[in-house]
XYZ file of C-alpha atoms in Angstrom:
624
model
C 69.347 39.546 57.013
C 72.584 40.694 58.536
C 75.169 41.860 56.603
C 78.055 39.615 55.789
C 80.674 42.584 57.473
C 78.346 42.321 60.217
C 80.768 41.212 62.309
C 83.691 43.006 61.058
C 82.376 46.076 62.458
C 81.259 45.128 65.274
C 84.913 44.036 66.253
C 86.138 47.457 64.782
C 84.051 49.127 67.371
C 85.081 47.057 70.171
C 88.789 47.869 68.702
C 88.443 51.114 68.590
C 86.323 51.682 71.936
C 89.113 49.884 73.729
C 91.578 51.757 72.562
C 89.766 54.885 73.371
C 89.537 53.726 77.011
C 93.507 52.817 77.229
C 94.574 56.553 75.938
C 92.067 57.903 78.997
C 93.863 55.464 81.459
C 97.385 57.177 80.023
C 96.095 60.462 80.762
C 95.128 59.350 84.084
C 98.605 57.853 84.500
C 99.794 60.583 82.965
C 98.540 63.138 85.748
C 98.392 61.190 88.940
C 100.346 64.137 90.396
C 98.485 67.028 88.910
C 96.802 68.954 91.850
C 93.206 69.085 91.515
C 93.032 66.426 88.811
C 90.272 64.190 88.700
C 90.466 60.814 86.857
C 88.378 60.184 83.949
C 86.379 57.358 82.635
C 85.415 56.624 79.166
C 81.504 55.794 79.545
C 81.122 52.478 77.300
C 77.815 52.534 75.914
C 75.778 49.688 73.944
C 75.425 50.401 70.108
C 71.669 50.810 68.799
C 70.644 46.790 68.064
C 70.000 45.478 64.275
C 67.357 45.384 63.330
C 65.433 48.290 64.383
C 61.833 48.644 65.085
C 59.696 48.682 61.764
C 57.552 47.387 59.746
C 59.833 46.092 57.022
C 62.257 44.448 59.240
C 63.549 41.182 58.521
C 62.616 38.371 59.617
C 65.076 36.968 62.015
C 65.305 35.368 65.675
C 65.698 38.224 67.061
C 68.051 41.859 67.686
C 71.699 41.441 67.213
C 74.150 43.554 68.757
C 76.273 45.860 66.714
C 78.793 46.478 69.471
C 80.459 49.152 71.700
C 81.074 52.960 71.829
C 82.355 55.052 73.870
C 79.464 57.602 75.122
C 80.972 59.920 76.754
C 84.474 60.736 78.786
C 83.494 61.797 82.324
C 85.750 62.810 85.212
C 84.844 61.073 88.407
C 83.861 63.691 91.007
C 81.262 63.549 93.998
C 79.689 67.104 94.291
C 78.266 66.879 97.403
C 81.770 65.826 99.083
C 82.888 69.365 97.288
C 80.600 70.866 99.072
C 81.162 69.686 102.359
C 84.763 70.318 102.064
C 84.481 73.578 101.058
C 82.239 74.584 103.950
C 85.005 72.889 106.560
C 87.705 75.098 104.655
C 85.853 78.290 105.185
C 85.669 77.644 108.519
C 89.399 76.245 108.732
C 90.485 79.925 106.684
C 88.787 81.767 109.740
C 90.335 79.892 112.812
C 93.587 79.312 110.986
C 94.051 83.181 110.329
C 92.394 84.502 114.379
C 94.792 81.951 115.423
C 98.110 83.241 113.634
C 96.646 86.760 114.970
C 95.992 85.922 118.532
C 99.409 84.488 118.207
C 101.019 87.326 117.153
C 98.939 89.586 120.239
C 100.344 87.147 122.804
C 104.135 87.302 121.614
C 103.636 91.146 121.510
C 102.473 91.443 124.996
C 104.454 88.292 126.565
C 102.659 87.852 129.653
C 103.905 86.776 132.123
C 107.524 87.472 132.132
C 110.018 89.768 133.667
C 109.624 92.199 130.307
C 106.152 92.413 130.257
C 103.809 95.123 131.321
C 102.764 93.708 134.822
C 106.454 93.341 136.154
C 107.398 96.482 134.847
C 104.480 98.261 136.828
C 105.334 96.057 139.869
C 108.773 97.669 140.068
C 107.286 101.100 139.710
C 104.928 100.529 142.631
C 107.676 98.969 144.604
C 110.093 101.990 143.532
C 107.322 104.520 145.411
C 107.115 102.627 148.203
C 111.215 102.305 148.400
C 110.782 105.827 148.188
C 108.316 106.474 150.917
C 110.965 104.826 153.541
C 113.594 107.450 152.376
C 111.899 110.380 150.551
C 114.901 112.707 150.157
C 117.253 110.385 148.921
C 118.033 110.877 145.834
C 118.940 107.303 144.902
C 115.549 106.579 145.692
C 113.992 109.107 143.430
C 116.181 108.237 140.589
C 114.431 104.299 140.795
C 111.316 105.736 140.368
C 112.106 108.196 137.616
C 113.615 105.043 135.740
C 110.875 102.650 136.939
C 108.624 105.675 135.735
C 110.297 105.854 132.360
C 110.115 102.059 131.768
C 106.147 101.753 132.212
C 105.854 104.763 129.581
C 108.342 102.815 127.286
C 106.507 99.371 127.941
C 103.051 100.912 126.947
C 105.053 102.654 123.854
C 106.091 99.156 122.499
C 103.118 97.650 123.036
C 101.105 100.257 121.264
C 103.306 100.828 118.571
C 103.860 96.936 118.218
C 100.548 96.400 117.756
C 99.815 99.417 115.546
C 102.324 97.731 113.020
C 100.773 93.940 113.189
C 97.264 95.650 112.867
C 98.591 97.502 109.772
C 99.941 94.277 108.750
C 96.374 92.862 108.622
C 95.298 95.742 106.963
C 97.847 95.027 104.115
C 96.881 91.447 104.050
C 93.079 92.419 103.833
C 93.726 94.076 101.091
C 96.024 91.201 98.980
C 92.957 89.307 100.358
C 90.411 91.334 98.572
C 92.371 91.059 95.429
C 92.720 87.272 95.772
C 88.761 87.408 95.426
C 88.680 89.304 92.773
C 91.942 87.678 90.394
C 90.142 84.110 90.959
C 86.810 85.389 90.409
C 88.152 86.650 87.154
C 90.125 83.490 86.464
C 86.255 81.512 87.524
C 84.834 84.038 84.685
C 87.048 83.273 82.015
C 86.479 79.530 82.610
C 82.629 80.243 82.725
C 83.554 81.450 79.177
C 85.251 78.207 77.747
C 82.866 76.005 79.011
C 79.748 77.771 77.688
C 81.164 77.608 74.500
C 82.564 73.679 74.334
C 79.670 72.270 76.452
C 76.649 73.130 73.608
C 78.557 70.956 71.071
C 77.905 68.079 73.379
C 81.151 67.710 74.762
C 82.055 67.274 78.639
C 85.904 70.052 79.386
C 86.712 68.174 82.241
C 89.846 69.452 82.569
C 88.558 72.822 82.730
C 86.022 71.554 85.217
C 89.077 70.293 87.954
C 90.880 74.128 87.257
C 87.264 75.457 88.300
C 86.839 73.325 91.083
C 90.421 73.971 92.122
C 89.825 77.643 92.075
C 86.909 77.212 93.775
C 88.669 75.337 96.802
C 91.378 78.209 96.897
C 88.371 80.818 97.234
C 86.342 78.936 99.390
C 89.012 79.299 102.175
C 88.953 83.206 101.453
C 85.324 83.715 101.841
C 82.193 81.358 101.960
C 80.504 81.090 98.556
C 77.718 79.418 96.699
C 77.704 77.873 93.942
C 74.461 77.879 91.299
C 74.742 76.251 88.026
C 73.498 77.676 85.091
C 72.980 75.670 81.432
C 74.609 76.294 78.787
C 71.897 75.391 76.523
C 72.582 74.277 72.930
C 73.173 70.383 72.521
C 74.629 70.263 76.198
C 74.574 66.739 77.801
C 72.693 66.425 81.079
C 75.493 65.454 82.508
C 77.149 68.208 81.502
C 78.139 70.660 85.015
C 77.159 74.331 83.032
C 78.471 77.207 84.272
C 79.029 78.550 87.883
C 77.532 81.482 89.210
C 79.220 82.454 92.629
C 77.384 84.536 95.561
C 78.754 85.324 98.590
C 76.846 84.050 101.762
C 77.361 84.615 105.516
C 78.911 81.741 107.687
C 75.774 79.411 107.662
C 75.438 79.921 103.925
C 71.957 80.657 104.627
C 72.068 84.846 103.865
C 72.952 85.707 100.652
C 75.739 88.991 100.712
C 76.045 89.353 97.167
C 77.001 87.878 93.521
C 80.786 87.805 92.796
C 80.165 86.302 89.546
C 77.450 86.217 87.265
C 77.163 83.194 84.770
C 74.066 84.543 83.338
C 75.693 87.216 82.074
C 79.454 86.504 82.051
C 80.307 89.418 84.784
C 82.389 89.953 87.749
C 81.125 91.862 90.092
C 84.903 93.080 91.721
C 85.225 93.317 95.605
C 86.465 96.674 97.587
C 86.825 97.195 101.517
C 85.561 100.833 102.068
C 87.702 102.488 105.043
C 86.304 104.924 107.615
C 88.925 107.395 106.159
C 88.200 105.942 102.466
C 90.604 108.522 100.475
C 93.738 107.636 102.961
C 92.472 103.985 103.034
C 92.777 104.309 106.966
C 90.917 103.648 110.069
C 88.266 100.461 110.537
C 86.398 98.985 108.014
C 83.286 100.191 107.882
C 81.702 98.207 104.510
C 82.438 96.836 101.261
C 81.612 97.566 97.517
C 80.681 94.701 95.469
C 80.236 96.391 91.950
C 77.839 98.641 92.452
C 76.006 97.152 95.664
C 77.106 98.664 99.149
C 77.683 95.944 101.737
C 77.684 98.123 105.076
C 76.339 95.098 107.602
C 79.850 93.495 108.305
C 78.480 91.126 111.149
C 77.506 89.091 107.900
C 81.255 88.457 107.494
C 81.715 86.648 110.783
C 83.772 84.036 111.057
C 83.321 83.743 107.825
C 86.489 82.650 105.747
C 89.872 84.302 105.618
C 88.173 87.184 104.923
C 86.152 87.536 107.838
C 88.944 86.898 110.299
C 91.144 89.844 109.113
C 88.142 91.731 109.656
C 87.794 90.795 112.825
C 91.519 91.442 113.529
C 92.001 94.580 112.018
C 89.133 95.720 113.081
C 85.410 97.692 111.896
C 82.706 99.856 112.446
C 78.980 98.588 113.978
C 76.985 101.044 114.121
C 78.542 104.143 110.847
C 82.454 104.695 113.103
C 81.474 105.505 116.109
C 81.901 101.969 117.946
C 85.152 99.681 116.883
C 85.258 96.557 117.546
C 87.973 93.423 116.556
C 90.758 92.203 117.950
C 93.302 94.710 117.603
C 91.190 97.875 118.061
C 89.948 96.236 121.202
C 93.412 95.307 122.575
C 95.333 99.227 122.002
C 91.458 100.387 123.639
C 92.363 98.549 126.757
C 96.148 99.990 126.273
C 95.050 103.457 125.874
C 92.237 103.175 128.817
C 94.790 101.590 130.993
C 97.555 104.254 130.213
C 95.183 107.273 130.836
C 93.521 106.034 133.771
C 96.798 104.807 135.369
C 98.759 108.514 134.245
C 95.243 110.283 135.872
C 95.191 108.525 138.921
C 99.402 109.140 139.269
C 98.535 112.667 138.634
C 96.168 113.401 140.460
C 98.062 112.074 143.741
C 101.728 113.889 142.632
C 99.308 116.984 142.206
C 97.906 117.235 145.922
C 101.651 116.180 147.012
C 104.642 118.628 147.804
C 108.215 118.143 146.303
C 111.838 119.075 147.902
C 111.334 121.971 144.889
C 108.416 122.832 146.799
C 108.905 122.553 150.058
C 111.997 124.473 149.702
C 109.891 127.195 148.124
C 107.650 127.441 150.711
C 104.877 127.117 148.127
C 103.174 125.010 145.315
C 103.825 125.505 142.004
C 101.426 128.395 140.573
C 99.327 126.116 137.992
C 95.398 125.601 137.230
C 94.264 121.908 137.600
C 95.236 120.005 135.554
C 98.522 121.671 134.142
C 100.947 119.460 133.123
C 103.625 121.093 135.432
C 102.763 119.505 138.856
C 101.928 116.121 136.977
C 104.053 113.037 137.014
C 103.034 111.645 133.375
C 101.862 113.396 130.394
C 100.105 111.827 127.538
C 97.894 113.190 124.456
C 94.404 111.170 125.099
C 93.521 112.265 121.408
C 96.553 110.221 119.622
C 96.186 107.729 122.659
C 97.531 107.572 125.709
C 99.459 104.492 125.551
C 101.502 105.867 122.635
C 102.021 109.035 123.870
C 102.795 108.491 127.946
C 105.612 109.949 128.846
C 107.302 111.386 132.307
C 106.751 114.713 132.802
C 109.839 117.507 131.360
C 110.113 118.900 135.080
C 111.043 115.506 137.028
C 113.065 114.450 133.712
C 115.029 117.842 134.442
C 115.277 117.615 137.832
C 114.289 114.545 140.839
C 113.401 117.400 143.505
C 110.001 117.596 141.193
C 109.276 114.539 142.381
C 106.362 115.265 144.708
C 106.949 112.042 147.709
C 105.498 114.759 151.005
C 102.560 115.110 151.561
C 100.911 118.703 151.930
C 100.502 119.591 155.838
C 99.794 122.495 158.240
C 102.972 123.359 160.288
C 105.779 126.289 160.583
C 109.396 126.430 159.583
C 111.029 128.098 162.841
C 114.596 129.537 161.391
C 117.250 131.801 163.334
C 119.429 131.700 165.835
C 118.202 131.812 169.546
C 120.897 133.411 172.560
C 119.099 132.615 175.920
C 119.593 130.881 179.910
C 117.498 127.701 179.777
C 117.855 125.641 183.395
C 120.440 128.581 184.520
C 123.002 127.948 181.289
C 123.833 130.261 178.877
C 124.944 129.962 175.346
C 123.651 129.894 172.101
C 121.541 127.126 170.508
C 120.762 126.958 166.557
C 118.431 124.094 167.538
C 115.170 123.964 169.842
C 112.560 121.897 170.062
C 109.182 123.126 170.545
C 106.390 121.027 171.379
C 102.877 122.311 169.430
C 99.145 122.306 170.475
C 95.778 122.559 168.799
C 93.137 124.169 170.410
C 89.549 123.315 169.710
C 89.086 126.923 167.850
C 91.134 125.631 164.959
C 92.519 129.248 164.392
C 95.499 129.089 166.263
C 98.818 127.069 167.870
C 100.627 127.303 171.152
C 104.313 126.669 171.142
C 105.970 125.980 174.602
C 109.936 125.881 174.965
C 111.068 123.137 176.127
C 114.343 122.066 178.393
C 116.728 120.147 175.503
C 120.431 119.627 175.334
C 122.666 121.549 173.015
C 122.409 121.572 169.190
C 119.849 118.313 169.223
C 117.908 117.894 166.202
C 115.164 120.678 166.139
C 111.430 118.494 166.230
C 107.783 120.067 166.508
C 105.607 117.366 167.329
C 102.081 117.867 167.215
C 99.816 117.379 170.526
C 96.853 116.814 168.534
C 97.872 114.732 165.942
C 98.701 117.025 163.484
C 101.946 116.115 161.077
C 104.839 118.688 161.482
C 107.833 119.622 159.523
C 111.222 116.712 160.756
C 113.510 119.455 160.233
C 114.099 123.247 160.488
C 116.562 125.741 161.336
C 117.290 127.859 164.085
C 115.216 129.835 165.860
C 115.357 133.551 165.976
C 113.321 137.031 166.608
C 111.428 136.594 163.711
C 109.515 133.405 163.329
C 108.181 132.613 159.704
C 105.455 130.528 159.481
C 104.897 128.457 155.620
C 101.247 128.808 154.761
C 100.884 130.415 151.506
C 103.295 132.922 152.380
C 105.576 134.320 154.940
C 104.286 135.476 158.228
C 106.702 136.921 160.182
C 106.058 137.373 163.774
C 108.483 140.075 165.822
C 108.864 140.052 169.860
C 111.075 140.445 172.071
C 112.650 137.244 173.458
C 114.999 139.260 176.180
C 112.899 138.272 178.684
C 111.822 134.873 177.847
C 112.372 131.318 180.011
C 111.761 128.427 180.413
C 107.904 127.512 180.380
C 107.068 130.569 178.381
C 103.965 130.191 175.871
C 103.734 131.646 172.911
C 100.181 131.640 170.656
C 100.823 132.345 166.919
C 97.287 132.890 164.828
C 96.832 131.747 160.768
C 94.742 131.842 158.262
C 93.445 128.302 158.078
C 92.062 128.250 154.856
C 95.716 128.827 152.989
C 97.415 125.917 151.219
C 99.318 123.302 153.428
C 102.910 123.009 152.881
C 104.687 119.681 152.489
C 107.770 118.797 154.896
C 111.160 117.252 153.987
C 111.534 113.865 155.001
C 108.156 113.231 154.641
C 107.099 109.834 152.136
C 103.345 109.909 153.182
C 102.586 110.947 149.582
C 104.958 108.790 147.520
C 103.441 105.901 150.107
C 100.016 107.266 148.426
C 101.454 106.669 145.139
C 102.280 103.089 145.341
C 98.590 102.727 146.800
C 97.316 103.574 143.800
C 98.264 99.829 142.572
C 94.913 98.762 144.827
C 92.653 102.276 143.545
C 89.366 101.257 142.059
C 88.664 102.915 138.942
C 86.726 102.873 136.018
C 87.896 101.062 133.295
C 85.799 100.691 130.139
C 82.517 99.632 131.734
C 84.009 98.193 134.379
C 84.937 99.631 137.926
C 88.665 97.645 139.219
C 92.022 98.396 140.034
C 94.497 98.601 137.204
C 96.243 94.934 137.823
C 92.956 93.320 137.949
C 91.784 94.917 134.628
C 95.218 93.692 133.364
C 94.866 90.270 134.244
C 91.296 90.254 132.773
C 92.539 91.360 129.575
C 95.186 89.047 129.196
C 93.288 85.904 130.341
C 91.101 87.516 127.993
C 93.438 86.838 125.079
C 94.784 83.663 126.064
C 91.108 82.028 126.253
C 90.418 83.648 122.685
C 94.012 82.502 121.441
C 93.017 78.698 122.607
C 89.898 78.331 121.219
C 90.955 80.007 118.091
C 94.102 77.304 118.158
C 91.580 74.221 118.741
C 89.145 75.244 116.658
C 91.623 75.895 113.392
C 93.193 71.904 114.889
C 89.625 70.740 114.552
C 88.406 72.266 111.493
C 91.645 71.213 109.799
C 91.340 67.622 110.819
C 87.167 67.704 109.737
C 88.541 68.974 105.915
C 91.139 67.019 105.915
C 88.764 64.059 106.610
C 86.663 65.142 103.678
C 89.267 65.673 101.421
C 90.410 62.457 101.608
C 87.058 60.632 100.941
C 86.838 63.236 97.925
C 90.954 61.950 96.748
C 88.810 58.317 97.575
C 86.546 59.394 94.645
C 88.285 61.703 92.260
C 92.493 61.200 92.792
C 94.098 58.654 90.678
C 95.163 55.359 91.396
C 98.145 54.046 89.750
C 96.968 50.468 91.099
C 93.460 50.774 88.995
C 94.691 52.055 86.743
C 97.292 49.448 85.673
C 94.451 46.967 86.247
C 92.180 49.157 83.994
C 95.476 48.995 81.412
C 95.653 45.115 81.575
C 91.688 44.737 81.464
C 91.460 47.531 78.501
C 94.172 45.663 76.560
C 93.072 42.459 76.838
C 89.791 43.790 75.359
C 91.436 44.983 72.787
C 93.903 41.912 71.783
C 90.270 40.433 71.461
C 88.736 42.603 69.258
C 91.380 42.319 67.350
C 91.202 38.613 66.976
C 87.635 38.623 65.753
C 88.912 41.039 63.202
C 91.339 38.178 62.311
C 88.359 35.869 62.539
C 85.773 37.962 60.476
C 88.642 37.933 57.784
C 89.251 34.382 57.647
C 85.992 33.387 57.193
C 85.609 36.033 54.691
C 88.146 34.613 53.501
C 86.641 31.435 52.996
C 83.514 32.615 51.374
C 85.708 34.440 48.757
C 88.054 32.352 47.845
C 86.863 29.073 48.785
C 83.589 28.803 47.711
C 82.140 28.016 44.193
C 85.210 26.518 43.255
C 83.576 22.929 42.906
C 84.627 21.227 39.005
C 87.434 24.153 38.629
């Protein structure tokens, strides 16, 4: 039969339960605004019935209950909402940080605007072709020796500008890298606790909402798996083990490595390797994890924080020869730009004559490609972008500016003393009127009837470009092709009508003329010169305006994606707060229920004694 404190204990238990479940609703209370807290429940569980099973059991109506205990205290957590969210803040980690990069590209190059690269090489073109109107104005050539000096400046800030935010990332890869690590250590040391509380058949829930709070923080630095391993001992089923953590590529489907090993209680520590590994410079061209090499880096791909600095900063495919990212690829278009744009400008100033020149009678005495005759300079090897600069010679003087083109013609100089038409004086100016015979070896200069001291003009009969100006004319005629030629006769006997044939060497170098702008007028044409460009055969303002629409398409997907993916974990996180976060609401109705409960128990104590009460002291008292 029952015992007669039957009762009495089962009311203790329900006491004692109850009171149990009110100190978990304080700590609930207690940390509604802990982050990463989850709220606990105490797991009531049904005591074993009286009597049990056997064959000497008594002989009564049936099992009586002995009460209430609590089983267990569990935190209230869905795992597979973890998951999901942790998969959404990967992704969000990624777009978030190509997004604050692409933003940082697009304030650095600040297209379109009157500061920005395009404008500034509109006002050079426009410069050469102000200067083609007026070659030998100095005004003129000063405009394009500042226009000049502003593209080379413009191309400097942009390069070094986004040297220093690709640096930046650099820096932030690294505090990145040590992120992973300092959490995977902190993930270890928890791995640590719980093994050793979890055997005893206890459930450390608190140090199971730090672990999945570190996990969260990671999971936006890198995408990760988690694998639980038992703790063995007297462990509860329910109880979560420990964590080991691998590293997986962005669909979680390609395992990269182990960052820490629950098997074993390791961390395996994480290291970027650099092309230049000793200087910790140039791409990234794999990772260490331990002792594992990671060299395929495409597995990082949009995957995590961690994936998007790579991307940004920038890494090998294929051992250091290729680069690719965001950075590397923008200061490649820089540098292609700058070199193919100083080449081209070259290469026209170089076939062009300046006043320095012209007034020389020669070209400068340089092999192709000497820096002297050039218009820009730059150091392909550092880049050209950083290093474009205008040449010393124009810098030290604007007659190096080469705006003539080169032509075949004669500088006629001295004074002539002659009757023309019957009058006789002297002239310091004559025009002469040139033809070119079919031979191509030779000119014939006529005299012609003029007025006195006009403007001296040799205009070509067959179309070929003279000189605008020149001095007198005199015994000795020199003629600029290469070198002096000086022709003697005498002119004692010469009229009006008179022909004169003068022979050359027609292979000699051209000489430019004063006045002439046919060559700064090729200059500004090189705006609309096709070239090759990275892979791609345009003009320079066309491969511009690709790269820059370029950049704003990546910078806008980047910038909705990051929206979306923060709005999808956001989502998640909230029907994970649904589950796990603490309600002050329940839990004052949890308060009210729990104490209730308890008041009760507490009366059937007061009941059990009363009627114990009875049988003690109020029975067998009968004829006292």
């Amino acid at each position: 039969m029952l015992s007669t404190f039957h009762g009495l204990e089962t009311a203790r238990r329900g006491m004692m339960t109850q009171q149990n479940a009110l100190y978990v609703t304080g700590h609930n209370i207690a940390n509604a605004n802990t982050p990463g807290y989850s709220r606990q429940r105490v797991n009531f569980v049904q005591t074993p019935p009286y009597p049990f099973a056997s064959q000497n059991r008594p002989m009564i109506p049936g099992q009586m209950g002995t009460g209430v205990e609590g089983g267990t205290v569990q935190r209230v957590r869905e795992q597979f909402l973890d998951v999901q969210y942790r998969g959404e803040n990967m992704k969000f980690g990624y777009w978030n940080t190509r997004a604050e990069a692409l933003k940082k590209m697009e304030e650095i190059m600040n297209e379109p605007s009157e500061n920005g690269l395009a404008k500034t090489l509109d006002r050079f073109w426009q410069s050469l072709q102000d200067l083609a109107v007026n070659p030998s104005n100095s005004g003129a050539r000063s405009v394009v020796r500042e226009r000049g000096i502003a593209v080379a400046e413009t191309f400097h800030y942009l390069s070094d500008s986004l040297t220093a935010i690709q640096n930046d990332m650099k820096n932030e890869l690294e505090v990145t890298v040590e992120s992973i690590n300092s959490l995977a250590q902190q993930l270890n040391n928890l791995n640590k606790q719980i093994g050793e509380i979890e055997p005893h058949g206890y459930l450390p829930n608190d140090l199971y909402d730090e672990r999945d709070r570190l996990l969260d923080e990671l999971s936006q630095l890198v995408n990760i798996r988690v694998v639980p391993v038992s703790s063995g001992g007297n462990a509860l089923k329910i109880a979560e083990g420990r964590f080991t953590i691998e590293l997986m590529d962005k669909t979680g489907t390609q395992k990269i490595g182990t960052l820490v090993d629950a098997t074993y209680n390791t961390v395996h520590s994480l290291e970027a390797v650099y092309l230049d590994n000793v200087k910790k410079e140039g791409p990234v061209t794999g990772f260490k994890l331990g002792t594992a090499s990671i060299n395929q880096l495409s597995l990082f791909s949009e995957n995590g924080k961690l994936g998007s600095l790579i991307d940004s900063y920038g890494y090998t495919t294929d051992g250091g020869s290729t680069i690719v990212g965001l950075y590397p690829d923008m200061l490649l278009n820089l540098n292609a730009m700058a070199e193919q744009f100083a080449a081209e400008i070259n290469r026209v100033h170089e076939s062009g004559w300046s006043i320095t020149e012209i007034k020389r009678g020669s070209k400068f005495g340089t092999l192709a490609g000497d820096p002297v005759n050039s218009f820009f300079t730059f150091d392909a090897t550092k880049g050209a972008a950083s290093t474009l600069q205008i040449n010393q010679t124009i810098l030290d003087s604007l007659d190096n500016i080469a705006a003539s083109n080169a032509h075949n013609g004669l500088t006629v100089s001295g004074t002539f003393n002659g009757t023309i038409n019957g009058l006789t004086g002297t002239y310091d100016r004559v025009q002469l009127e040139v033809e070119y015979d079919a031979s191509s070896t030779s000119f014939r200069y006529r005299v012609m009837n003029t007025t006195v001291n006009p403007p001296v003009q040799i205009e070509p009969a067959s179309g070929w470009r003279t000189a605008a100006d020149a001095a007198s004319l005199e015994t000795q005629l020199e003629g600029l092709f290469g070198g002096p030629l000086d022709f003697k006769s005498n002119f004692s006997d010469l009229k009006f009508g008179d022909r004169w044939t003068f022979e050359f060497v027609k292979d000699q170098p051209y000489v430019g003329a004063l006045g002439d702008g046919s060559n700064a007028l090729a200059l500004a044409e090189v705006k609309n010169s096709v070239m090759s460009l990275r892979g791609s055969t345009t003009t320079i303002q066309n491969f511009y305006e690709g790269v820059i629409g370029q950049m704003a398409v990546n910078a806008q997907e980047a910038e909705r994606l990051s929206t979306n993916s923060d709005v999808l974990r956001q989502a998640v996180d909230e029907r994970r707060m649904s589950v796990s976060s603490v309600s002050l609401d329940e839990e004052m109705t949890n308060m009210i229920k729990f104490q209730h409960a308890y008041n009760a128990s507490a009366r059937m104590i007061t009941l059990v004694d009363e009627m114990l009460d009875k049988i003690i002291n109020g029975m067998g008292v009968v004829g006292r």
